[in-house]
């Protein structure tokens, strides 16, 4: 996807990775539609030209507003080449402590919001013959941890949706990448977090320890926002896109540990898994890869598999 300047739509542009992405894009001469719940937070962005930046108010928990903003941006700027779905926040605390309202709001923001955004932008991308969708997930989308259960639920959900979506839209020339950042100084445990009501029952547990460290700002953050933003833009503008992109040494280590442990558990259960087949006990074993309803094997699930466009 190299060539002339592109038009990008970025949600959650007021701070953190979203703002770093908009800053990086403007510095490269790209045209950006930047959205935030409060567009006044975008007033100090300095594009190189008056035409380079388009801003709008967007609450990703409102499906109708999502569709309207996407349509308005496409109309105002002519097209949308890349969508970066970045809006989100972290709910920190034990799962039992989270109120129903907190759970619902976390799901609407981090999971159903990105789904509605993808649905709104896909007709535009299909009509123009291709494009890119970049979904910001987290290392928490590959490995659960105490104190972030609801947050992890949204990220695991996002990963499943966009992995499936990638296979659905590949034939339209649309590439999908799931970005999995590690910790950054103004991200997960910065201003974009919410705490559950503390319960004495969880005092001293791993969830409570994480909660206290997040509350006091005592968790180390390894990621550099500017470098992460540059890496995302580089990948999004490359000739091919990876299905997943890990950012940060902590993300790499956490995801690797999680995948290694899950694979080890799976291998230990191989005999049990085979014993539940219809033909169990007749001496036969599966010898072909899993084939989906399309008749294709899961090639896009292989580590390192890449998509065109």
Short mmCIF file of C-alpha atoms in Angstrom, two decimals:
data_model
loop_
_atom_site.label_atom_id
_atom_site.label_comp_id
_atom_site.label_asym_id
_atom_site.label_seq_id
_atom_site.Cartn_x
_atom_site.Cartn_y
_atom_site.Cartn_z
CA UNK A 1 0.00 0.00 0.00
CA UNK A 2 2.76 2.38 -0.95
CA UNK A 3 2.32 5.49 -3.05
CA UNK A 4 0.60 8.86 -2.56
CA UNK A 5 -0.72 10.18 0.73
CA UNK A 6 -3.60 8.23 2.22
CA UNK A 7 -6.62 9.18 4.28
CA UNK A 8 -6.81 7.72 7.77
CA UNK A 9 -9.60 7.52 10.33
CA UNK A 10 -8.36 7.24 13.93
CA UNK A 11 -10.63 6.80 16.94
CA UNK A 12 -9.61 7.69 20.48
CA UNK A 13 -7.28 10.42 19.24
CA UNK A 14 -7.26 12.64 22.33
CA UNK A 15 -4.40 10.96 24.19
CA UNK A 16 -2.07 7.98 24.41
CA UNK A 17 -1.41 5.85 21.36
CA UNK A 18 -4.25 7.45 19.40
CA UNK A 19 -2.75 10.91 19.71
CA UNK A 20 0.73 9.59 18.94
CA UNK A 21 -0.64 7.96 15.80
CA UNK A 22 -2.32 11.16 14.60
CA UNK A 23 0.87 13.13 15.30
CA UNK A 24 2.96 10.61 13.36
CA UNK A 25 0.56 10.59 10.42
CA UNK A 26 0.41 14.36 10.16
CA UNK A 27 4.20 14.54 10.29
CA UNK A 28 4.32 12.17 7.32
CA UNK A 29 1.95 14.36 5.32
CA UNK A 30 -1.02 12.02 5.56
CA UNK A 31 -4.64 13.19 5.73
CA UNK A 32 -6.29 12.28 9.04
CA UNK A 33 -9.84 12.13 10.32
CA UNK A 34 -9.25 12.23 14.08
CA UNK A 35 -12.11 11.52 16.47
CA UNK A 36 -12.57 11.82 20.21
CA UNK A 37 -15.41 12.04 22.69
CA UNK A 38 -14.40 15.67 23.19
CA UNK A 39 -12.98 17.13 19.94
CA UNK A 40 -11.69 20.15 21.86
CA UNK A 41 -8.84 17.90 23.03
CA UNK A 42 -7.65 17.82 19.41
CA UNK A 43 -7.49 21.61 19.00
CA UNK A 44 -3.75 21.84 19.66
CA UNK A 45 -2.78 19.35 16.95
CA UNK A 46 -0.73 21.13 14.31
CA UNK A 47 -1.19 19.73 10.80
CA UNK A 48 1.16 20.99 8.07
CA UNK A 49 -1.83 22.17 6.04
CA UNK A 50 -5.41 23.18 6.77
CA UNK A 51 -6.69 20.26 4.67
CA UNK A 52 -4.66 17.58 6.44
CA UNK A 53 -6.78 17.24 9.59
CA UNK A 54 -10.52 16.66 9.95
CA UNK A 55 -11.93 16.22 13.44
CA UNK A 56 -15.23 15.05 14.87
CA UNK A 57 -16.88 14.06 18.11
CA UNK A 58 -17.30 10.31 18.40
CA UNK A 59 -18.46 8.13 21.26
CA UNK A 60 -17.80 4.57 20.11
CA UNK A 61 -20.56 3.24 22.37
CA UNK A 62 -23.10 4.86 20.01
CA UNK A 63 -23.53 2.75 16.82
CA UNK A 64 -25.56 5.38 14.99
CA UNK A 65 -22.99 8.07 15.70
CA UNK A 66 -20.25 5.76 14.44
CA UNK A 67 -22.00 5.30 11.09
CA UNK A 68 -22.67 9.02 10.78
CA UNK A 69 -19.07 10.02 11.52
CA UNK A 70 -17.66 7.42 9.13
CA UNK A 71 -19.99 8.60 6.36
CA UNK A 72 -19.22 12.27 7.09
CA UNK A 73 -15.46 11.65 7.03
CA UNK A 74 -15.63 9.76 3.75
CA UNK A 75 -17.76 12.52 2.23
CA UNK A 76 -15.52 15.33 3.49
CA UNK A 77 -12.21 13.71 2.58
CA UNK A 78 -13.19 11.75 -0.50
CA UNK A 79 -12.24 8.31 0.81
CA UNK A 80 -10.92 6.39 3.81
CA UNK A 81 -7.89 4.22 3.13
CA UNK A 82 -6.97 3.07 6.64
CA UNK A 83 -9.08 2.83 9.78
CA UNK A 84 -7.29 2.65 13.12
CA UNK A 85 -9.74 1.52 15.80
CA UNK A 86 -7.98 2.70 18.93
CA UNK A 87 -10.62 4.00 21.37
CA UNK A 88 -10.72 2.05 24.61
CA UNK A 89 -9.81 1.98 28.27
CA UNK A 90 -8.92 -0.47 31.05
CA UNK A 91 -11.15 -1.56 33.91
CA UNK A 92 -8.84 -2.59 36.76
CA UNK A 93 -9.89 -4.71 39.72
CA UNK A 94 -11.13 -8.19 40.58
CA UNK A 95 -13.92 -9.49 38.35
CA UNK A 96 -16.31 -9.88 41.29
CA UNK A 97 -15.84 -6.23 42.22
CA UNK A 98 -16.97 -4.86 38.86
CA UNK A 99 -20.48 -3.42 38.79
CA UNK A 100 -22.92 -4.36 36.05
CA UNK A 101 -22.67 -0.84 34.66
CA UNK A 102 -18.87 -1.03 34.57
CA UNK A 103 -18.94 -4.37 32.76
CA UNK A 104 -21.47 -3.14 30.20
CA UNK A 105 -19.56 0.09 29.55
CA UNK A 106 -16.28 -1.79 29.13
CA UNK A 107 -17.88 -4.17 26.63
CA UNK A 108 -19.57 -1.37 24.67
CA UNK A 109 -16.35 0.63 24.41
CA UNK A 110 -13.71 -2.04 23.84
CA UNK A 111 -15.63 -4.78 22.03
CA UNK A 112 -18.92 -3.81 20.42
CA UNK A 113 -17.61 -0.34 19.54
CA UNK A 114 -14.87 -1.75 17.28
CA UNK A 115 -17.35 -4.22 15.78
CA UNK A 116 -19.77 -1.42 14.87
CA UNK A 117 -16.89 0.65 13.48
CA UNK A 118 -15.80 -2.19 11.22
CA UNK A 119 -19.37 -2.66 10.00
CA UNK A 120 -19.66 1.06 9.25
CA UNK A 121 -16.43 1.36 7.29
CA UNK A 122 -16.49 -1.90 5.32
CA UNK A 123 -19.00 -0.70 2.68
CA UNK A 124 -16.66 2.23 1.92
CA UNK A 125 -13.57 0.02 1.67
CA UNK A 126 -15.33 -2.53 -0.52
CA UNK A 127 -16.67 0.16 -2.84
CA UNK A 128 -13.22 1.62 -3.42
CA UNK A 129 -11.60 -1.77 -3.94
CA UNK A 130 -9.61 -2.20 -0.74
CA UNK A 131 -8.07 -0.64 2.33
CA UNK A 132 -6.82 -1.50 5.78
CA UNK A 133 -8.38 -1.96 9.21
CA UNK A 134 -5.97 -1.70 12.15
CA UNK A 135 -7.51 -2.81 15.43
CA UNK A 136 -5.65 -1.87 18.59
CA UNK A 137 -5.85 -4.76 21.03
CA UNK A 138 -3.33 -5.49 23.79
CA UNK A 139 -0.96 -8.14 25.01
CA UNK A 140 -3.96 -8.87 27.28
CA UNK A 141 -5.71 -10.18 24.17
CA UNK A 142 -3.42 -13.21 24.23
CA UNK A 143 -2.86 -13.78 27.93
CA UNK A 144 -5.20 -13.22 30.86
CA UNK A 145 -4.06 -11.74 34.16
CA UNK A 146 -5.64 -11.22 37.60
CA UNK A 147 -7.11 -7.78 38.10
CA UNK A 148 -7.99 -7.25 34.45
CA UNK A 149 -10.53 -10.01 33.77
CA UNK A 150 -13.22 -7.82 32.19
CA UNK A 151 -10.66 -5.88 30.16
CA UNK A 152 -9.09 -9.14 28.97
CA UNK A 153 -12.53 -10.44 28.01
CA UNK A 154 -12.99 -7.49 25.64
CA UNK A 155 -9.56 -7.92 24.09
CA UNK A 156 -9.93 -11.67 23.60
CA UNK A 157 -13.30 -10.95 21.99
CA UNK A 158 -11.80 -8.31 19.71
CA UNK A 159 -9.07 -10.73 18.63
CA UNK A 160 -11.57 -13.42 17.72
CA UNK A 161 -13.77 -11.02 15.78
CA UNK A 162 -11.00 -9.40 13.76
CA UNK A 163 -9.19 -12.67 13.06
CA UNK A 164 -12.44 -13.97 11.57
CA UNK A 165 -13.08 -10.69 9.77
CA UNK A 166 -9.65 -10.83 8.16
CA UNK A 167 -10.59 -14.06 6.39
CA UNK A 168 -14.00 -12.68 5.38
CA UNK A 169 -12.74 -9.51 3.69
CA UNK A 170 -9.43 -10.63 2.21
CA UNK A 171 -11.03 -11.24 -1.21
CA UNK A 172 -12.13 -7.59 -1.29
CA UNK A 173 -8.53 -6.41 -1.02
CA UNK A 174 -8.99 -5.39 2.62
CA UNK A 175 -6.20 -6.19 5.06
CA UNK A 176 -6.74 -6.52 8.82
CA UNK A 177 -4.11 -6.24 11.53
CA UNK A 178 -4.57 -6.73 15.27
CA UNK A 179 -2.02 -4.66 17.21
CA UNK A 180 -0.97 -5.96 20.63
CA UNK A 181 0.95 -3.28 22.54
CA UNK A 182 2.57 -3.80 25.90
CA UNK A 183 2.60 -1.21 28.67
CA UNK A 184 3.15 2.46 27.86
CA UNK A 185 3.49 5.45 30.17
CA UNK A 186 0.15 7.07 29.28
CA UNK A 187 -1.77 4.03 28.12
CA UNK A 188 -3.16 1.04 30.02
CA UNK A 189 -2.39 2.24 33.55
CA UNK A 190 -2.49 5.95 32.79
CA UNK A 191 -5.48 8.22 32.35
CA UNK A 192 -7.39 5.58 30.36
CA UNK A 193 -8.27 3.37 33.30
CA UNK A 194 -11.16 2.86 35.66
CA UNK A 195 -11.06 1.12 39.04
CA UNK A 196 -13.65 -1.21 40.48
CA UNK A 197 -15.00 -0.71 44.01
CA UNK A 198 -12.46 -2.34 46.32
CA UNK A 199 -13.64 -5.40 48.26
CA UNK A 200 -11.92 -6.47 51.53
CA UNK A 201 -12.35 -10.08 50.45
CA UNK A 202 -9.66 -9.60 47.81
CA UNK A 203 -7.12 -7.85 50.04
CA UNK A 204 -3.64 -9.21 49.41
CA UNK A 205 -4.65 -11.22 46.33
CA UNK A 206 -2.91 -10.80 42.95
CA UNK A 207 -5.87 -8.73 41.69
CA UNK A 208 -5.60 -6.36 44.65
CA UNK A 209 -1.84 -6.02 44.27
CA UNK A 210 -2.17 -5.10 40.60
CA UNK A 211 -4.96 -2.69 41.44
CA UNK A 212 -2.87 -0.90 44.07
CA UNK A 213 0.15 -0.63 41.80
CA UNK A 214 -1.98 0.76 39.00
CA UNK A 215 -3.61 3.21 41.41
CA UNK A 216 -0.25 4.43 42.71
CA UNK A 217 1.45 4.47 39.32
CA UNK A 218 4.09 1.99 40.46
CA UNK A 219 3.93 -0.33 37.48
CA UNK A 220 6.88 -0.12 35.07
CA UNK A 221 5.99 0.82 31.50
CA UNK A 222 8.43 -0.15 28.77
CA UNK A 223 6.77 1.09 25.62
CA UNK A 224 7.62 4.29 23.79
CA UNK A 225 4.46 5.82 22.29
CA UNK A 226 6.20 7.54 19.39
CA UNK A 227 8.06 4.38 18.38
CA UNK A 228 4.90 2.29 18.67
CA UNK A 229 2.98 4.76 16.51
CA UNK A 230 5.71 4.75 13.87
CA UNK A 231 5.73 0.94 13.83
CA UNK A 232 1.95 0.79 13.34
CA UNK A 233 2.07 3.26 10.45
CA UNK A 234 4.99 1.44 8.84
CA UNK A 235 3.12 -1.87 8.95
CA UNK A 236 -0.17 -0.34 7.79
CA UNK A 237 1.49 1.15 4.71
CA UNK A 238 3.51 -1.92 3.76
CA UNK A 239 2.77 -4.10 0.72
CA UNK A 240 1.41 -6.87 2.97
CA UNK A 241 -0.03 -6.81 6.48
CA UNK A 242 0.47 -9.28 9.33
CA UNK A 243 -2.62 -10.56 11.09
CA UNK A 244 -1.05 -9.62 14.43
CA UNK A 245 1.62 -7.14 15.51
CA UNK A 246 3.17 -7.25 18.99
CA UNK A 247 4.70 -4.00 20.24
CA UNK A 248 7.09 -3.90 23.17
CA UNK A 249 9.44 -6.46 24.71
CA UNK A 250 6.97 -7.03 27.54
CA UNK A 251 4.21 -7.79 25.04
CA UNK A 252 6.46 -10.22 23.17
CA UNK A 253 7.43 -12.01 26.38
CA UNK A 254 3.89 -12.17 27.81
CA UNK A 255 2.34 -13.38 24.56
CA UNK A 256 5.06 -15.97 24.06
CA UNK A 257 4.59 -17.32 27.60
CA UNK A 258 0.84 -17.47 27.15
CA UNK A 259 0.97 -19.24 23.79
CA UNK A 260 3.64 -21.68 24.97
CA UNK A 261 1.62 -22.61 28.06
CA UNK A 262 -1.59 -23.05 26.05
CA UNK A 263 0.15 -25.23 23.48
CA UNK A 264 1.68 -27.38 26.24
CA UNK A 265 -1.77 -27.83 27.82
CA UNK A 266 -3.23 -28.76 24.44
CA UNK A 267 -0.57 -31.38 23.75
CA UNK A 268 -1.22 -33.00 27.13
CA UNK A 269 -4.88 -33.36 26.18
CA UNK A 270 -4.29 -34.88 22.74
CA UNK A 271 -5.31 -38.39 23.74
CA UNK A 272 -8.48 -37.17 25.44
CA UNK A 273 -9.37 -34.99 22.45
CA UNK A 274 -9.02 -37.89 19.98
CA UNK A 275 -10.92 -40.25 22.29
CA UNK A 276 -14.12 -38.22 21.85
CA UNK A 277 -14.27 -38.58 18.03
CA UNK A 278 -17.02 -40.64 16.41
CA UNK A 279 -14.41 -43.11 15.19
CA UNK A 280 -12.62 -43.32 18.57
CA UNK A 281 -11.39 -46.81 19.35
CA UNK A 282 -11.19 -48.10 15.76
CA UNK A 283 -7.47 -47.41 15.50
CA UNK A 284 -7.71 -44.47 13.12
CA UNK A 285 -6.31 -41.02 13.80
CA UNK A 286 -6.81 -37.71 12.02
CA UNK A 287 -4.17 -37.18 9.35
CA UNK A 288 -5.32 -33.99 7.61
CA UNK A 289 -5.42 -30.39 8.81
CA UNK A 290 -8.69 -28.87 9.95
CA UNK A 291 -10.70 -27.57 7.02
CA UNK A 292 -13.24 -24.86 7.45
CA UNK A 293 -16.60 -24.53 5.75
CA UNK A 294 -14.90 -22.99 2.69
CA UNK A 295 -12.80 -26.13 2.21
CA UNK A 296 -9.59 -24.24 3.06
CA UNK A 297 -7.26 -25.09 5.90
CA UNK A 298 -6.50 -22.49 8.53
CA UNK A 299 -3.40 -21.16 6.78
CA UNK A 300 -4.01 -17.63 7.99
CA UNK A 301 -3.68 -18.88 11.58
CA UNK A 302 -0.09 -19.99 11.10
CA UNK A 303 2.52 -17.84 12.88
CA UNK A 304 3.92 -15.37 10.39
CA UNK A 305 1.08 -15.78 7.88
CA UNK A 306 0.50 -12.51 6.03
CA UNK A 307 -2.30 -11.08 3.99
CA UNK A 308 -2.05 -9.19 0.75
CA UNK A 309 -3.15 -5.56 0.77
#
